[in-house]
Coordinates of C-alpha atoms and ligand atoms in Angstrom, one line a residue:
X1 CA 6.1 -16.9 6.1
X2 CA 7.3 -16.2 9.7
X3 CA 9.9 -13.9 11.0
X4 CA 12.3 -14.6 13.8
X5 CA 14.6 -12.3 15.9
X6 CA 18.3 -12.1 15.5
X7 CA 18.6 -12.4 19.3
X8 CA 16.5 -15.6 19.5
X9 CA 14.3 -14.5 22.5
X10 CA 11.3 -12.8 20.9
X11 CA 8.2 -14.6 19.5
X12 CA 8.0 -15.4 15.8
X13 CA 5.7 -13.0 13.9
X14 CA 3.7 -12.7 10.7
X15 CA 4.8 -10.2 8.1
X16 CA 2.1 -7.8 9.3
X17 CA 3.3 -7.8 12.9
X18 CA 6.9 -7.6 11.8
X19 CA 6.2 -4.6 9.7
X20 CA 4.1 -2.8 12.3
X21 CA 6.5 -3.6 15.2
X22 CA 9.9 -2.7 13.7
X23 CA 12.3 -3.8 16.5
X24 CA 11.9 -7.1 18.2
X25 CA 11.1 -7.1 22.0
X26 CA 14.5 -8.8 22.8
X27 CA 16.3 -5.9 21.1
X28 CA 16.9 -7.9 18.0
X29 CA 15.9 -7.5 14.3
X30 CA 13.4 -9.6 12.5
X31 CA 14.5 -11.8 9.6
X32 CA 12.5 -14.4 7.6
X33 CA 12.6 -17.9 9.1
X34 CA 13.5 -19.2 5.6
X35 CA 14.4 -17.3 2.4
X36 CA 12.2 -18.1 -0.6
X37 CA 14.0 -18.7 -3.9
X38 CA 13.0 -17.7 -7.5
X39 CA 14.0 -20.1 -10.3
X40 CA 16.0 -19.1 -13.3
X41 CA 13.0 -18.9 -15.6
X42 CA 11.1 -16.6 -13.2
X43 CA 14.1 -14.3 -13.0
X44 CA 14.7 -14.4 -16.9
X45 CA 11.0 -13.5 -17.3
X46 CA 11.5 -10.2 -15.5
X47 CA 13.5 -8.6 -18.3
X48 CA 11.7 -5.8 -20.0
X49 CA 8.7 -5.8 -17.6
X50 CA 7.5 -2.8 -15.6
X51 CA 9.2 -2.1 -12.2
X52 CA 5.9 -2.7 -10.4
X53 CA 5.6 -6.2 -11.8
X54 CA 9.1 -7.2 -10.8
X55 CA 8.3 -5.8 -7.4
X56 CA 5.3 -8.0 -7.1
X57 CA 7.1 -11.1 -8.1
X58 CA 10.1 -10.5 -5.8
X59 CA 8.1 -9.5 -2.7
X60 CA 4.9 -11.6 -2.8
X61 CA 6.5 -14.8 -1.2
X62 CA 7.5 -12.7 1.8
X63 CA 4.2 -11.2 2.6
X64 CA 2.2 -14.4 3.3
X65 CA -1.5 -13.8 3.9
X66 CA -1.1 -10.3 5.3
X67 CA -2.4 -8.8 2.1
X68 CA -4.5 -10.2 -0.7
X69 CA -2.9 -10.3 -4.2
X70 CA -5.0 -7.4 -5.2
X71 CA -4.3 -5.3 -2.1
X72 CA -0.6 -5.9 -2.5
X73 CA -0.5 -4.9 -6.2
X74 CA -2.5 -1.8 -5.4
X75 CA 0.0 -0.8 -2.6
X76 CA 2.9 -1.2 -5.0
X77 CA 1.2 0.8 -7.8
X78 CA 0.4 3.7 -5.5
X79 CA 3.9 3.6 -3.9
X80 CA 5.7 4.3 -7.2
X81 CA 3.1 6.4 -9.0
X82 CA 4.7 9.6 -7.8
X83 CA 8.2 8.9 -9.0
X84 CA 9.7 11.3 -11.5
X85 CA 10.9 8.6 -13.9
X86 CA 8.8 5.9 -15.8
X87 CA 11.5 3.2 -15.2
X88 CA 11.5 4.0 -11.4
X89 CA 15.1 2.8 -11.1
X90 CA 16.8 3.5 -14.4
X91 CA 20.3 2.3 -15.3
X92 CA 22.8 4.5 -17.0
X93 CA 26.2 3.5 -18.3
X94 CA 29.3 5.1 -16.9
X95 CA 32.0 3.1 -18.7
X96 CA 32.5 -0.3 -20.3
X97 CA 30.9 -2.7 -17.9
X98 CA 30.1 -0.1 -15.2
X99 CA 26.6 1.0 -14.7
X100 CA 24.9 3.5 -12.3
X101 CA 21.5 2.5 -10.9
X102 CA 19.6 5.8 -10.3
X103 CA 17.6 5.4 -7.1
X104 CA 16.9 9.1 -6.7
X105 CA 13.8 9.7 -8.7
X106 CA 11.4 9.4 -5.8
X107 CA 9.7 12.4 -4.0
X108 CA 12.7 13.1 -1.7
X109 CA 15.4 12.4 -4.1
X110 CA 17.0 9.5 -2.3
X111 CA 16.7 5.7 -2.5
X112 CA 14.8 5.7 0.9
X113 CA 11.7 6.5 -1.1
X114 CA 11.6 3.1 -2.7
X115 CA 11.0 1.5 0.7
X116 CA 9.2 4.3 2.5
X117 CA 6.6 5.0 -0.1
X118 CA 5.7 1.3 -0.1
X119 CA 5.6 1.1 3.7
X120 CA 3.3 4.1 3.9
X121 CA 0.8 2.2 1.6
X122 CA 1.2 -1.1 3.5
X123 CA 0.7 0.6 6.9
X124 CA -2.3 2.4 5.8
X125 CA -3.9 -0.7 4.3
X126 CA -3.2 -2.9 7.5
X127 CA -4.1 -0.2 10.0
X128 CA -7.4 0.7 8.4
X129 CA -8.3 -3.0 8.4
X130 CA -7.4 -3.3 12.1
X131 CA -9.0 0.1 12.9
X132 CA -5.8 1.0 14.7
X133 CA -3.6 4.1 15.1
X134 CA 0.2 3.9 15.7
X135 CA 2.9 6.4 16.5
X136 CA 5.8 6.2 14.2
X137 CA 9.2 7.4 15.6
X138 CA 12.3 7.4 13.4
X139 CA 15.8 8.5 13.7
X140 CA 17.5 9.9 10.7
X141 CA 20.8 11.2 9.4
X142 CA 18.7 13.1 6.9
X143 CA 17.2 10.9 4.2
X144 CA 15.1 8.4 6.2
X145 CA 13.3 11.2 7.9
X146 CA 12.4 13.2 4.9
X147 CA 11.3 10.0 3.1
X148 CA 9.2 8.9 6.1
X149 CA 7.6 12.3 6.5
X150 CA 6.8 12.4 2.7
X151 CA 5.4 8.8 2.8
X152 CA 3.1 9.3 5.9
X153 CA 2.1 12.9 5.7
X154 CA -1.7 13.2 5.9
X155 CA -2.4 9.5 6.4
X156 CA -5.2 8.8 8.8
X157 CA -3.9 6.2 11.1
X158 CA -0.4 7.4 12.0
X159 CA 1.5 10.2 13.9
X160 CA 5.1 10.6 12.7
X161 CA 8.0 12.0 14.8
X162 CA 11.4 12.2 13.3
X163 CA 14.6 12.7 15.3
X164 CA 17.4 14.3 13.4
X165 CA 20.8 15.6 14.6
X166 CA 20.5 19.4 14.8
X167 CA 22.8 21.2 12.4
X168 CA 24.1 18.0 10.9
X169 CA 21.7 17.5 8.0
X170 CA 21.8 19.3 4.6
X171 CA 19.5 22.2 4.1
X172 CA 17.5 20.3 1.5
X173 CA 17.1 17.3 3.9
X174 CA 16.0 19.6 6.7
X175 CA 13.5 21.6 4.6
X176 CA 12.0 18.3 3.3
X177 CA 11.3 17.4 6.9
X178 CA 10.2 20.8 8.2
X179 CA 8.1 22.2 5.3
X180 CA 5.2 19.7 5.1
X181 CA 2.1 21.3 6.7
X182 CA 0.1 18.2 7.8
X183 CA -0.4 18.1 11.5
X184 CA 0.4 14.4 11.8
X185 CA 4.1 14.9 11.1
X186 CA 6.7 16.3 13.5
X187 CA 10.4 17.2 12.9
X188 CA 12.5 17.0 16.1
X189 CA 15.9 18.6 16.0
X190 CA 18.0 16.7 18.6
X191 CA 21.0 18.2 20.4
X192 CA 23.4 15.4 19.4
X193 CA 24.6 13.3 16.5
X194 CA 22.9 10.6 14.5
X195 CA 24.1 7.8 16.8
X196 CA 22.4 9.7 19.7
X197 CA 19.1 9.9 17.7
X198 CA 19.4 6.2 16.9
X199 CA 20.3 5.3 20.6
X200 CA 17.2 7.3 22.0
X201 CA 15.0 5.5 19.5
X202 CA 16.2 2.1 20.7
X203 CA 15.6 3.3 24.3
X204 CA 12.0 4.1 23.4
X205 CA 11.5 0.7 21.9
X206 CA 13.0 -1.0 25.0
X207 CA 10.7 1.0 27.3
X208 CA 7.7 -1.3 27.0
X209 CA 5.3 0.9 29.0
X210 CA 5.9 3.8 26.6
X211 CA 6.1 1.5 23.6
X212 CA 2.7 0.0 24.3
X213 CA 1.1 3.2 25.6
X214 CA 1.7 5.1 22.3
X215 CA 1.5 2.0 20.0
X216 CA 5.1 2.7 18.9
X217 CA 6.0 1.6 15.4
X218 CA 9.4 1.9 13.7
X219 CA 10.2 2.6 10.1
X220 CA 14.0 2.8 10.4
X221 CA 16.0 0.7 8.1
X222 CA 15.8 -2.1 10.8
X223 CA 12.2 -2.6 9.7
X224 CA 12.1 -5.7 7.6
X225 CA 9.6 -4.3 5.1
X226 CA 12.1 -1.7 4.2
X227 CA 14.8 -4.2 3.5
X228 CA 12.3 -6.2 1.4
X229 CA 11.3 -3.2 -0.8
X230 CA 15.0 -2.7 -1.7
X231 CA 15.5 -6.3 -2.8
X232 CA 13.5 -5.5 -5.9
X233 CA 15.9 -3.1 -7.7
X234 CA 18.7 -5.6 -7.5
X235 CA 16.7 -7.9 -9.7
X236 CA 15.4 -5.2 -12.0
X237 CA 19.0 -3.9 -12.6
X238 CA 20.6 -7.3 -12.9
X239 CA 18.2 -8.5 -15.6
X240 CA 18.8 -5.3 -17.5
X241 CA 22.5 -6.2 -17.9
X242 CA 22.1 -9.8 -18.6
X243 CA 21.1 -11.8 -15.6
X244 CA 20.4 -14.7 -15.0
X245 CA 22.7 -15.8 -17.9
X246 CA 25.4 -13.5 -16.6
X247 CA 26.7 -12.9 -13.1
X248 CA 26.7 -9.2 -11.9
X249 CA 28.3 -7.3 -9.1
X250 CA 27.0 -4.4 -7.0
X251 CA 28.7 -1.6 -5.1
X252 CA 26.6 0.0 -2.5
X253 CA 27.3 3.3 -0.6
X254 CA 26.7 2.0 2.9
X255 CA 25.8 3.3 6.4
X256 CA 23.3 1.3 8.2
X257 CA 23.8 -1.8 6.0
X258 CA 20.1 -2.0 5.0
X259 CA 20.6 -1.4 1.3
X260 CA 23.5 -3.8 0.9
X261 CA 21.7 -6.4 3.0
X262 CA 18.8 -6.3 0.5
X263 CA 21.4 -7.3 -2.1
X264 CA 22.4 -10.2 0.0
X265 CA 18.8 -11.3 0.2
X266 CA 18.5 -11.0 -3.6
X267 CA 21.5 -13.4 -3.8
X268 CA 19.9 -15.8 -1.4
X269 CA 16.8 -15.7 -3.5
X270 CA 18.8 -17.1 -6.4
X271 CA 20.1 -14.0 -8.2
X272 CA 23.7 -14.7 -9.4
X273 CA 25.7 -12.0 -7.7
X274 CA 29.4 -12.2 -7.9
X275 CA 30.5 -9.4 -5.5
X276 CA 28.5 -7.3 -3.0
X277 CA 30.8 -4.4 -2.3
X278 CA 30.3 -2.2 0.8
X279 CA 31.6 1.4 0.1
X280 CA 32.1 3.6 3.2
X281 CA 33.4 7.1 3.7
X282 CA 35.8 8.0 6.5
X283 CA 33.4 6.5 9.0
X284 CA 34.7 3.1 8.1
X285 CA 33.7 0.7 10.9
X286 CA 32.2 -1.7 8.4
X287 CA 35.3 -1.6 6.2
X288 CA 37.6 -2.2 9.1
X289 CA 35.4 -5.1 10.3
X290 CA 35.2 -6.7 6.9
X291 CA 39.0 -6.3 6.7
X292 CA 39.3 -8.5 9.8
X293 CA 39.9 -5.7 12.4
X294 CA 36.9 -6.4 14.6
X295 CA 33.8 -4.2 15.1
X296 CA 34.8 -1.3 17.2
X297 CA 33.1 2.0 17.6
X298 CA 35.0 5.3 17.1
X299 CA 33.9 8.9 17.0
X300 CA 31.6 9.8 14.1
X301 CA 33.4 12.4 11.9
X302 CA 31.1 14.6 9.9
X303 CA 31.7 14.2 6.1
X304 CA 30.4 15.4 2.8
X305 CA 28.4 12.1 2.5
X306 CA 26.4 12.7 5.8
X307 CA 23.9 9.9 5.3
X308 CA 26.7 7.4 5.9
X309 CA 28.1 9.2 8.9
X310 CA 27.5 6.5 11.5
X311 CA 29.5 4.2 13.8
X312 CA 26.9 1.6 14.7
X313 CA 25.4 0.0 11.6
X314 CA 22.1 -1.5 12.7
X315 CA 21.4 -3.9 10.0
X316 CA 24.9 -5.4 10.2
X317 CA 23.3 -7.5 13.0
X318 CA 21.3 -9.4 10.4
X319 CA 24.5 -10.2 8.5
X320 CA 26.1 -11.4 11.8
X321 CA 23.1 -13.6 12.6
X322 CA 23.6 -15.6 9.4
X323 CA 27.4 -15.5 9.7
X324 CA 27.0 -17.0 13.2
X325 CA 24.8 -19.7 11.8
X326 CA 21.6 -18.1 13.1
X327 CA 22.7 -18.5 16.7
X328 CA 20.7 -15.7 18.5
X329 CA 22.5 -16.2 21.8
X330 CA 25.8 -15.5 20.1
X331 CA 24.5 -12.4 18.5
X332 CA 23.0 -11.2 21.8
X333 CA 26.4 -11.7 23.4
X334 CA 28.1 -9.6 20.6
X335 CA 25.6 -6.8 21.0
X336 CA 26.2 -6.8 24.7
X337 CA 30.0 -6.3 24.0
X338 CA 29.1 -3.5 21.6
X339 CA 27.6 -1.5 24.4
X340 CA 31.1 -1.4 25.9
X341 CA 32.8 -0.4 22.7
X342 CA 33.0 -3.3 20.3
X343 CA 33.8 -7.0 19.7
X344 CA 35.9 -9.4 17.6
X345 CA 34.3 -11.5 15.0
X346 CA 35.0 -15.3 15.2
X347 CA 37.1 -16.8 12.5
X348 CA 34.2 -18.9 11.1
X349 CA 31.8 -15.9 11.0
X350 CA 34.5 -13.8 9.3
X351 CA 34.9 -16.4 6.6
X352 CA 31.2 -16.3 5.9
X353 CA 31.1 -12.5 5.8
X354 CA 34.1 -12.3 3.5
X355 CA 32.5 -14.9 1.2
X356 CA 29.5 -12.5 0.7
X357 CA 30.9 -9.0 1.0
X358 CA 33.9 -7.0 -0.2
X359 CA 34.5 -3.5 1.1
X360 CA 36.4 -0.2 0.5
X361 CA 36.9 3.2 2.2
X362 CA 36.9 6.5 0.5
X363 CA 38.5 9.7 2.0
X364 CA 36.9 13.2 1.7
X365 CA 39.4 14.3 -1.0
X366 CA 38.9 11.1 -3.0
X367 CA 35.1 11.7 -2.9
X368 CA 35.4 15.3 -4.2
X369 CA 37.8 14.2 -6.9
X370 CA 35.5 11.4 -8.0
X371 CA 32.6 13.8 -8.5
X372 CA 34.9 15.9 -10.8
X373 CA 36.3 12.8 -12.6
X374 CA 32.9 11.3 -13.2
X375 CA 31.5 14.5 -14.6
X376 CA 34.4 14.8 -17.0
X377 CA 34.3 11.1 -18.0
X378 CA 30.6 10.5 -18.4
X379 CA 28.7 13.7 -17.9
X380 CA 27.1 12.3 -14.8
X381 CA 26.9 14.7 -11.8
X382 CA 27.1 12.4 -8.7
X383 CA 25.9 13.1 -5.2
X384 CA 28.8 12.5 -2.7
X385 CA 27.4 9.2 -1.5
X386 CA 27.2 7.9 -5.0
X387 CA 30.7 9.1 -5.7
X388 CA 31.9 7.0 -2.7
X389 CA 30.3 4.1 -4.4
X390 CA 31.7 4.7 -7.9
X391 CA 35.3 5.1 -6.5
X392 CA 35.2 1.7 -4.7
X393 CA 33.4 0.0 -7.6
X394 CA 36.2 1.1 -10.0
X395 CA 38.7 -0.7 -7.7
X396 CA 36.6 -3.8 -7.3
X397 CA 35.6 -4.3 -10.9
X398 CA 36.5 -7.6 -12.6
X399 CA 36.7 -8.3 -16.3
X400 CA 33.5 -9.8 -17.9
X401 CA 31.3 -9.1 -15.0
X402 CA 29.1 -6.0 -15.1
X403 CA 29.4 -3.7 -12.1
X404 CA 26.4 -1.8 -10.9
X405 CA 26.9 1.0 -8.5
X406 CA 23.8 2.3 -6.6
X407 CA 23.3 6.0 -6.9
X408 CA 21.7 6.6 -3.6
X409 CA 20.7 10.3 -3.8
X410 CA 20.2 13.1 -6.4
X411 CA 23.1 15.6 -6.5
X412 CA 20.7 18.4 -5.7
X413 CA 20.1 17.0 -2.3
X414 CA 23.7 17.7 -1.4
X415 CA 24.5 20.8 -3.5
X416 CA 27.3 22.2 -1.3
X417 CA 29.6 19.2 -1.8
X418 CA 28.8 19.0 -5.5
X419 CA 29.4 22.7 -6.1
X420 CA 32.7 22.6 -4.2
X421 CA 33.9 19.8 -6.4
X422 CA 32.7 21.0 -9.8
X423 CA 31.5 24.6 -9.6
X424 CA 28.1 23.5 -10.7
X425 CA 25.0 24.0 -8.4
X426 CA 22.8 21.1 -9.3
X427 CA 19.2 22.4 -9.7
X428 CA 16.3 20.7 -7.9
X429 CA 13.8 18.9 -10.2
X430 CA 11.0 21.4 -11.2
X431 CA 8.4 19.6 -9.0
X432 CA 10.1 20.7 -5.9
X433 CA 11.8 24.0 -7.1
X434 CA 10.0 26.1 -4.4
X435 CA 11.4 24.1 -1.5
X436 CA 13.5 27.1 -0.3
X437 CA 10.5 29.4 -0.1
X438 CA 8.2 27.2 2.0
X439 CA 7.8 28.0 5.8
X440 CA 9.6 25.6 8.2
X441 CA 8.2 24.0 11.3
X442 CA 10.5 22.1 13.8
X443 CA 11.1 21.7 17.6
X444 CA 14.5 21.6 19.2
X445 CA 14.8 18.9 21.8
X446 CA 17.6 17.8 24.2
X447 CA 19.3 14.5 23.8
X448 CA 17.3 13.1 26.7
X449 CA 14.9 10.1 26.7
X450 CA 12.4 11.5 29.2
X451 CA 12.1 14.8 27.4
X452 CA 11.5 13.1 24.1
X453 CA 8.9 10.7 25.5
X454 CA 7.0 13.6 27.1
X455 CA 7.1 15.6 23.8
X456 CA 5.7 12.7 21.8
X457 CA 3.0 11.8 24.4
X458 CA 1.6 15.4 24.4
X459 CA 1.9 16.0 20.6
X460 CA 0.4 12.9 19.1
X461 CA -3.3 12.8 18.3
X462 CA -5.2 11.3 21.3
Ligands
PLP1 C1 20.7 6.0 3.8 C2 21.7 6.4 2.8 C3 22.8 5.6 2.5 C4 23.1 4.4 3.4 O1 22.2 3.3 3.2 P1 22.1 2.2 4.3 O2 21.0 1.3 3.9 O3 21.9 2.9 5.7 O4 23.4 1.5 4.3 C5 23.6 6.0 1.5 N1 23.4 7.0 0.8 C6 22.3 7.8 0.9 C7 22.1 9.0 0.1 C8 21.4 7.5 2.0 O5 20.3 8.3 2.1

């Protein structure tokens, strides 16, 4: 199994190098050269099996000979052992034909743990074997950073630096990043918004001297291994509601397009998915684009679902690559236009995108109202991101096809919005109840590439 860049100008890599590299050297994102498929019998066989076994079946074909079967199984087992629910990704019913896939039982209470916990184990195994050390730098709107710090804290072969927008993450998110005491993890509060953090991260990857000097590795949602880990729960959820005999639809609260793109990969692998619905908040560049209005950046407006407050959706490049028939030059051209504000999608590519993805946008008021409505109707307390998903899913549902909405975070991760809507302050699970008492450790840094590079160079282990 080899991986190629969406911009067509970087060398093809193995799974191991793709995972350890993150971003391709031509600025593109790695995708598998071909997508392996699972036959109907293999999918049917998943029903009733432990999450870890389904994970092994789904991911094994993508990994090639980077890991032995036993190594890979062991990584999966360790990754999910710390989850607070035996099913890992349990489904609950909201209404006839509408289900909620709870992806928030990991250590930092958001779906990012599914990928990040696994990546931590895979990095550790590969780096130990290579006797190498890497510097992981990540940009976060809140959840990626906490998940990364939680996954890599105390591991021998990595230093982790997380850039987050100062003052724009929730208190729980911030504390999850700033309270771990291990010396290999560093929380950096950047004077800027999430798009600034993401742009500085890309700058670092495009500075090859720095990149090679510190052995830079990326674990943002552009890392293929993260997308791959997320493919698994589309299968586990679909078979629980009747796949492969029955088609299913998914609605996904979307920001960087990583989670929903994993659904598209599941579909390409042979899972019968009817609709993949992109749900956005008021930062709706994806909804506008999928509605045929082109892909044009605006201003990021802070919302009560902050993990989706973005204008540039990194993984959308992977969807464009397939929509443009895997023409790397065409994608490189679009990304050049994006630097100057945006681009129009060709008619042919638009057709392909609309064949795979539907979309909807939810306002702030509708999000709050949905939290209240869902609590009344089903007793479920939703986080604001999940509420965005449920709202759009209700519009996109079709008779006879189960709709599964991904619940991307635990309500206690965003208590202010939940309390404002319902009057209820969602409690943290007991295992992290002392989060508000732990001491914090962070560094304020300007939104400046040279300052960030200097900080990382002096604070990583030599
Ligand atoms: C990251 C995140 C999202 C968006 O996921 P993408 O893969 O970036 O589209 C949605 N909700 C929550 C809670 C998140 O942490």
